[in-house]
mmCIF file of C-alpha atoms in Angstrom:
data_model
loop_
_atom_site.group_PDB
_atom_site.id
_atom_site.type_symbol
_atom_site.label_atom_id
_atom_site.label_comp_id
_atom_site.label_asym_id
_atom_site.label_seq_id
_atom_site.Cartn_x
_atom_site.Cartn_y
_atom_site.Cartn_z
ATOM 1 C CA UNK A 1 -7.213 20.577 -5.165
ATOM 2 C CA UNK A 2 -10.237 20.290 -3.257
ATOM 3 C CA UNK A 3 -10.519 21.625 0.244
ATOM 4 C CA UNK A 4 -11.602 19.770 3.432
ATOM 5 C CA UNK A 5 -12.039 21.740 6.621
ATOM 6 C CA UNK A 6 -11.975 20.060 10.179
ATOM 7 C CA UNK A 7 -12.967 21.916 13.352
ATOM 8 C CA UNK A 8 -11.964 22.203 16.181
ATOM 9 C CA UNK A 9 -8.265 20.854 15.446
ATOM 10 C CA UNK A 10 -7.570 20.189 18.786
ATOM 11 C CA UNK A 11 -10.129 19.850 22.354
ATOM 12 C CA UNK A 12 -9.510 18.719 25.608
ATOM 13 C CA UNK A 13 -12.829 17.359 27.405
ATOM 14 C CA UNK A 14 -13.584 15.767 30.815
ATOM 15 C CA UNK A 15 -14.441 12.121 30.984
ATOM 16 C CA UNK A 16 -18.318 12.090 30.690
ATOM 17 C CA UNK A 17 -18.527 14.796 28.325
ATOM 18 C CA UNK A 18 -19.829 15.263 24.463
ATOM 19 C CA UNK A 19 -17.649 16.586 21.846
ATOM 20 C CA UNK A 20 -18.478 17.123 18.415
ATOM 21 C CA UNK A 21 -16.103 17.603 15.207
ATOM 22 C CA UNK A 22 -17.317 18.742 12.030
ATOM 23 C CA UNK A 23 -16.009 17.912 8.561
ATOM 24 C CA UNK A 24 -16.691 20.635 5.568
ATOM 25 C CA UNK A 25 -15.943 20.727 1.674
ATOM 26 C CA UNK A 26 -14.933 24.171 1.191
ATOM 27 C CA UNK A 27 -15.589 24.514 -2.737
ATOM 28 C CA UNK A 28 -17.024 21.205 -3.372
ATOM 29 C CA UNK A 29 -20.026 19.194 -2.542
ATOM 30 C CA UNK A 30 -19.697 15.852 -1.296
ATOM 31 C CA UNK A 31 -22.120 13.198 -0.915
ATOM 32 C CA UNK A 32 -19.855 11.012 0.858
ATOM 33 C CA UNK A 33 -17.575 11.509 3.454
ATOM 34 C CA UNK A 34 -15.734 9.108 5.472
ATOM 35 C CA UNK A 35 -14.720 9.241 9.512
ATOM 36 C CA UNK A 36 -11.234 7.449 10.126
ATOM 37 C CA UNK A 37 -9.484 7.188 13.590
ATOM 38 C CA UNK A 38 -5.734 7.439 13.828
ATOM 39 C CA UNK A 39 -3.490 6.314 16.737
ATOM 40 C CA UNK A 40 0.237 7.434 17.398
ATOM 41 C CA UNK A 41 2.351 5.656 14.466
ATOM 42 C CA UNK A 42 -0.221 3.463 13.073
ATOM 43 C CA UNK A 43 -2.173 4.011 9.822
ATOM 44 C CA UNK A 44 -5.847 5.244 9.428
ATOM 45 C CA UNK A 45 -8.749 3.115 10.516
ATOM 46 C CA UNK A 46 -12.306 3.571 8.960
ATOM 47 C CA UNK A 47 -14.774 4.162 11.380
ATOM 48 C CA UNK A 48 -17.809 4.805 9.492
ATOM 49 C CA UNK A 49 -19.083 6.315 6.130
ATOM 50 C CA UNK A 50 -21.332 9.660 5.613
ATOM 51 C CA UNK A 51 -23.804 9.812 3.485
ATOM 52 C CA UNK A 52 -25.367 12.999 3.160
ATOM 53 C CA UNK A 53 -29.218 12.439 4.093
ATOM 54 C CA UNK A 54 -29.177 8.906 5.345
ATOM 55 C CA UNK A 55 -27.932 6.833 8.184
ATOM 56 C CA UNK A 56 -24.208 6.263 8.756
ATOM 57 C CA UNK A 57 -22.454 2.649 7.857
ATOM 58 C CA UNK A 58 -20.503 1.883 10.866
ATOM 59 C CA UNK A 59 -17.676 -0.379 10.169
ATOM 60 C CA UNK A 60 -17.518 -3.418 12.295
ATOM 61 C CA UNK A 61 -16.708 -2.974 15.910
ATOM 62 C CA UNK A 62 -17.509 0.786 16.021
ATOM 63 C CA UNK A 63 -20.204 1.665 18.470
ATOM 64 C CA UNK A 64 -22.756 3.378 16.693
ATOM 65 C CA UNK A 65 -24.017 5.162 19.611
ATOM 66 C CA UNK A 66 -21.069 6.057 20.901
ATOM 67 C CA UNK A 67 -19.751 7.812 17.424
ATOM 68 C CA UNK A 68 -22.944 9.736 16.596
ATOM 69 C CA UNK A 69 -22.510 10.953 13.057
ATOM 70 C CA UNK A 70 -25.145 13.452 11.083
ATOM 71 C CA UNK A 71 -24.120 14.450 7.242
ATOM 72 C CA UNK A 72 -27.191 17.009 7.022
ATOM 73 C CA UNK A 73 -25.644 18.372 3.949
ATOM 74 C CA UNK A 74 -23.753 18.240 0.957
ATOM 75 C CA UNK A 75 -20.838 20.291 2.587
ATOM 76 C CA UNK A 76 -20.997 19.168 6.360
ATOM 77 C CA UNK A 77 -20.783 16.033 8.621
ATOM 78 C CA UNK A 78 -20.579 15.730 12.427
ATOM 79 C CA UNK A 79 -19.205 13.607 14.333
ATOM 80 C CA UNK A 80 -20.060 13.549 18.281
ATOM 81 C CA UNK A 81 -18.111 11.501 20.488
ATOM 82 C CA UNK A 82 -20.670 10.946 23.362
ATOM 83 C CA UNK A 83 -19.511 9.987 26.909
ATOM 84 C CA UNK A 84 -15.858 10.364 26.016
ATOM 85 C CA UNK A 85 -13.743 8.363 27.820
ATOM 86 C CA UNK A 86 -9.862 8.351 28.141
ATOM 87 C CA UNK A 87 -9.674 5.797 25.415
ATOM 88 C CA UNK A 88 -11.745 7.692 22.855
ATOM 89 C CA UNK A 89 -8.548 10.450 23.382
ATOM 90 C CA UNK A 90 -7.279 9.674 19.185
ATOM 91 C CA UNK A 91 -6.605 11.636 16.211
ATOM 92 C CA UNK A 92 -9.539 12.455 13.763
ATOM 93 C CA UNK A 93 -9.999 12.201 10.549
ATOM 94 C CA UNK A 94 -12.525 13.024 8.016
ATOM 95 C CA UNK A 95 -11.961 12.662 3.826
ATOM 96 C CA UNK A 96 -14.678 13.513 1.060
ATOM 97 C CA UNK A 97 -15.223 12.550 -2.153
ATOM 98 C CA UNK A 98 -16.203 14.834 -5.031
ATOM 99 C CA UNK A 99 -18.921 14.213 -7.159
ATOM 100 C CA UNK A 100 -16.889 14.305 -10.169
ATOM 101 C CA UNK A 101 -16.331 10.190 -10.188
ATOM 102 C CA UNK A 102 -12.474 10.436 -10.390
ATOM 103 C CA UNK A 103 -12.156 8.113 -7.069
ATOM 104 C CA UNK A 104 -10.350 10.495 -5.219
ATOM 105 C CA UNK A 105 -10.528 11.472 -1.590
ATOM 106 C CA UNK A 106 -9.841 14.422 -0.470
ATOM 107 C CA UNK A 107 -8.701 14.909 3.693
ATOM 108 C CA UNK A 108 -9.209 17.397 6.294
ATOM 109 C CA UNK A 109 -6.471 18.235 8.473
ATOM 110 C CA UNK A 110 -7.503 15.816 11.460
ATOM 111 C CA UNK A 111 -8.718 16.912 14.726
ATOM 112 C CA UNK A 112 -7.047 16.078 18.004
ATOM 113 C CA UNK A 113 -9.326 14.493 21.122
ATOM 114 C CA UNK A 114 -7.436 14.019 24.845
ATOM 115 C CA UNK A 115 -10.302 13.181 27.454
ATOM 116 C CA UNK A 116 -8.824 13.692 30.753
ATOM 117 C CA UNK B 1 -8.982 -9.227 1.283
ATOM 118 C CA UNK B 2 -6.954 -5.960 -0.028
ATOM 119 C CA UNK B 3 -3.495 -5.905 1.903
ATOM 120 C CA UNK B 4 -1.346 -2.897 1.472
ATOM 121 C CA UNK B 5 2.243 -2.909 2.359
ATOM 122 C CA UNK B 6 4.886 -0.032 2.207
ATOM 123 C CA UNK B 7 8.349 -0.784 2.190
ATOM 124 C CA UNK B 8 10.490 0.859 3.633
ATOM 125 C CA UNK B 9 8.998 2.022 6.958
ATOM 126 C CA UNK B 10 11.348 4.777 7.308
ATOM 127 C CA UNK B 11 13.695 6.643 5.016
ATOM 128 C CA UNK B 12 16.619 8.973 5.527
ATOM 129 C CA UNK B 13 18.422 10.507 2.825
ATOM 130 C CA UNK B 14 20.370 13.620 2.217
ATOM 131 C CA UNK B 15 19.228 16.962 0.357
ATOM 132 C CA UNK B 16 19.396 16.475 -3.176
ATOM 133 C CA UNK B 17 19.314 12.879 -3.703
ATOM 134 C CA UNK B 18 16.556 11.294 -5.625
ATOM 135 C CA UNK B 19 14.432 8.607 -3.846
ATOM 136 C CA UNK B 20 11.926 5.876 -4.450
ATOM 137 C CA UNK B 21 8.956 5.095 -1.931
ATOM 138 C CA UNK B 22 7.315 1.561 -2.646
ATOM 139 C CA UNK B 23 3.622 0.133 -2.044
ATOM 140 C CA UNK B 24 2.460 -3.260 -2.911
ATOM 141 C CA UNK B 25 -0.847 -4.697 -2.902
ATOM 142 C CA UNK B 26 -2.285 -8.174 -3.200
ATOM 143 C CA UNK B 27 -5.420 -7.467 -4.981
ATOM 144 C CA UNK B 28 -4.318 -6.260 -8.427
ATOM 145 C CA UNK B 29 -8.174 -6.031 -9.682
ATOM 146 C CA UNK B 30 -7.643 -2.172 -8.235
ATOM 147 C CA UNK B 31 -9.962 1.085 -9.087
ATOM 148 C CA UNK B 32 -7.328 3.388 -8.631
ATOM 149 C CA UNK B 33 -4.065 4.288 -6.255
ATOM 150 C CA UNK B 34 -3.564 7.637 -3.996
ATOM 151 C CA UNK B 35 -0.333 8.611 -2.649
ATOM 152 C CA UNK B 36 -0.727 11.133 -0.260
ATOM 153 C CA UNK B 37 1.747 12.783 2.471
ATOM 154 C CA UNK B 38 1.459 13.106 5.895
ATOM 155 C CA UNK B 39 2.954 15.823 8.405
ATOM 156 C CA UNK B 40 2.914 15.062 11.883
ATOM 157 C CA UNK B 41 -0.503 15.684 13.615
ATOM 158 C CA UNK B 42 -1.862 16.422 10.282
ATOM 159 C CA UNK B 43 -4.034 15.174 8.022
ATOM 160 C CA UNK B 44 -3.640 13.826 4.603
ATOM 161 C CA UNK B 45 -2.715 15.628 1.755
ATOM 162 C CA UNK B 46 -3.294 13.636 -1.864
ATOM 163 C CA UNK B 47 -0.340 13.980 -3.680
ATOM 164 C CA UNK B 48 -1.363 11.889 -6.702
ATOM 165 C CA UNK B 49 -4.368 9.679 -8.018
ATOM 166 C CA UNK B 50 -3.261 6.846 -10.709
ATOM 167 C CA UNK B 51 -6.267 5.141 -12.039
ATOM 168 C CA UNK B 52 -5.985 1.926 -13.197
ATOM 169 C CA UNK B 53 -5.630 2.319 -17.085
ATOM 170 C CA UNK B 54 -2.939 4.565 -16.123
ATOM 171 C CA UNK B 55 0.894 3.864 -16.081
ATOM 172 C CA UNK B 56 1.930 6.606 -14.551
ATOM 173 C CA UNK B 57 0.894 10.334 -12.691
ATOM 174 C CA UNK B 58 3.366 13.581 -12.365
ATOM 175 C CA UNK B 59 3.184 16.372 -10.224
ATOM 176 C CA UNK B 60 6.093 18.667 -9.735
ATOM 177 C CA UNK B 61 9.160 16.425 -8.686
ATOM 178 C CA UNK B 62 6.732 13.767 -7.851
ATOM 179 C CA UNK B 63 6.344 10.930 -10.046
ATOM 180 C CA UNK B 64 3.973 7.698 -9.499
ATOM 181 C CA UNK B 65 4.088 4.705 -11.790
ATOM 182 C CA UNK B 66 1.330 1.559 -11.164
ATOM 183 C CA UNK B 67 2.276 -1.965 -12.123
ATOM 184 C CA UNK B 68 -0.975 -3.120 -12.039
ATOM 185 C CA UNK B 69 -0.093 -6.973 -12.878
ATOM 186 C CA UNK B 70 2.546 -7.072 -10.539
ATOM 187 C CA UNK B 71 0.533 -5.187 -7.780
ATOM 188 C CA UNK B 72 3.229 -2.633 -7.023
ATOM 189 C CA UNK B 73 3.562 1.454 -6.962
ATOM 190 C CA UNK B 74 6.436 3.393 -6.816
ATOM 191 C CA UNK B 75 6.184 7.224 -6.045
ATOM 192 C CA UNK B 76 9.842 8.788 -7.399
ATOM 193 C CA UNK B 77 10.974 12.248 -5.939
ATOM 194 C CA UNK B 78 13.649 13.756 -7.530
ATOM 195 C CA UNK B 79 16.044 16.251 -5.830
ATOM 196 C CA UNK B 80 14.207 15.990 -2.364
ATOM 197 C CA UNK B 81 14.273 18.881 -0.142
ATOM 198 C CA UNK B 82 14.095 18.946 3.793
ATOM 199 C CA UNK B 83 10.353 20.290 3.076
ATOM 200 C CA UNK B 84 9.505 16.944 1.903
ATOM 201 C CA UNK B 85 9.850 15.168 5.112
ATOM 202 C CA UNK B 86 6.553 13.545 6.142
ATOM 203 C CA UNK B 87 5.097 10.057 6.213
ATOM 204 C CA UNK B 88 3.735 8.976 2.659
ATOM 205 C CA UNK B 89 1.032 6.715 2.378
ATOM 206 C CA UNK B 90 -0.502 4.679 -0.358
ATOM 207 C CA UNK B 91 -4.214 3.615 -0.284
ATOM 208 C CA UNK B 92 -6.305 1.579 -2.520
ATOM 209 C CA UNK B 93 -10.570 1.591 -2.903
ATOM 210 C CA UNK B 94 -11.610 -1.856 -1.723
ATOM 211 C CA UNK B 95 -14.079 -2.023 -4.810
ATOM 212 C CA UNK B 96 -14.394 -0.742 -8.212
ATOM 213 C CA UNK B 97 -16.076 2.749 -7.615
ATOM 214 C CA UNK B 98 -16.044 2.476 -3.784
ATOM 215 C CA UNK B 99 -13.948 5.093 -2.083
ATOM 216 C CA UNK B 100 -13.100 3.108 0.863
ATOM 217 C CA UNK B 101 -9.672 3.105 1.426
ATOM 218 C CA UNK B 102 -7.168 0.447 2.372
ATOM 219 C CA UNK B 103 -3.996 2.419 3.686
ATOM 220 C CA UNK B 104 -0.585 0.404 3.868
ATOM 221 C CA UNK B 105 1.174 2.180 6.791
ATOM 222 C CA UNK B 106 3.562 4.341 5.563
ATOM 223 C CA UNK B 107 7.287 5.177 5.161
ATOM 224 C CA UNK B 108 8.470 8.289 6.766
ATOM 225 C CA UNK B 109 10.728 9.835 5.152
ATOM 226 C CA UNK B 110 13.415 12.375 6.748
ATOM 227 C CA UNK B 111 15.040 14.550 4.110
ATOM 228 C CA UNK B 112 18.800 15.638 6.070
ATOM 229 C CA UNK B 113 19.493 19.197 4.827
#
């Protein structure tokens, strides 16, 4: 299957600070990618959708500022939590989808945030 | 409004026995169905994609069947393995040709060796 990279898979930041996780396709290009936020035992929650050359769609109650995200290019999107707080500390997640039209989503492998 | 439940939350069988996850949705006018798996502080891995002319999907041991008239999923694994231990999920696009997912929240599954 298709390949979704995250990085970094884990950071620890002070309260204040900027952090930015990226999302590649490895061997695929991906026009869309999607941003989800996990917390301990609970399912995924959307955050926001990529699109690769336009603005984000931020999914209600998601501060748009505060969740900066940049899809640049077909293979990459960023997404900066700015002024990081203890409450932004969550699991990340970013999916793609491939261009083939088959509907599926492909996953990265999640990146960890703990703001101290 | 797309609800997706999985029943049951949690699953714990011994090595070797055959076992059926469930999902149910309330929309049956569905795009398609994912099953993927979960490993603790992981991401998601897709396990199977049913679209919605389809019956059924096999991979491996895995097996997924989609009821779409009766809004209900079933992912079979046959002679589980302490490997397969994770949480399993089941999502569903909240639109024909939109890949925005509706996740039910999973059964986690403990395979006892």
């Amino acid at each position: 299957g298709a390949v979704v990279s995250q990085h970094p898979s884990w950071v620890i930041c002070k309260s204040g600070t900027s952090v930015k996780i990226e999302c590649r396709s490895l061997d695929f290009q991906a026009t869309t990618m999607f941003w989800y936020r996990q917390f301990p035992k609970q399912s995924l929650m959307l955050m926001a959708t990529s699109n690769e050359g336009s603005k984000a769609t931020y999914e209600q109650g998601v501060e748009k500022d505060k969740f900066l995200i940049n899809h640049a290019s077909l293979t990459l999107s960023t997404l900066t939590v700015t002024s990081a707080h203890p409450e932004d500390s969550s699991f990340y997640i970013c999916s793609a989808a491939g261009t083939w039209g088959t509907g599926e989503l492909f996953f990265g492998e999640g990146s960890r945030l703990t703001v101290l | 409004k797309q609800e997706v439940t999985q029943i049951p939350a949690a699953l714990s069988v011994p090595e070797g026995e055959n076992l059926v996850l469930n999902c149910s949705f309330t929309d049956s006018a569905i795009y398609n169905l994912q099953w993927f798996r979960q490993d603790p502080g992981k991401g998601l891995t897709s396990l199977l994609l049913i679209q919605s002319s389809q019956r059924e999907q096999t991979s491996g041991r895995l097996n997924a069947s989609l009821d779409k008239s009766s809004g209900r999923s079933t992912l079979y694994i046959a002679a589980s393995q302490p490997g397969d231990s994770a949480t399993y999920l089941c999502a569903v696009p909240l639109g024909a040709g939109s890949y925005q997912l509706t996740f039910g929240k999973g059964t986690k599954l403990s395979v006892i060796p």
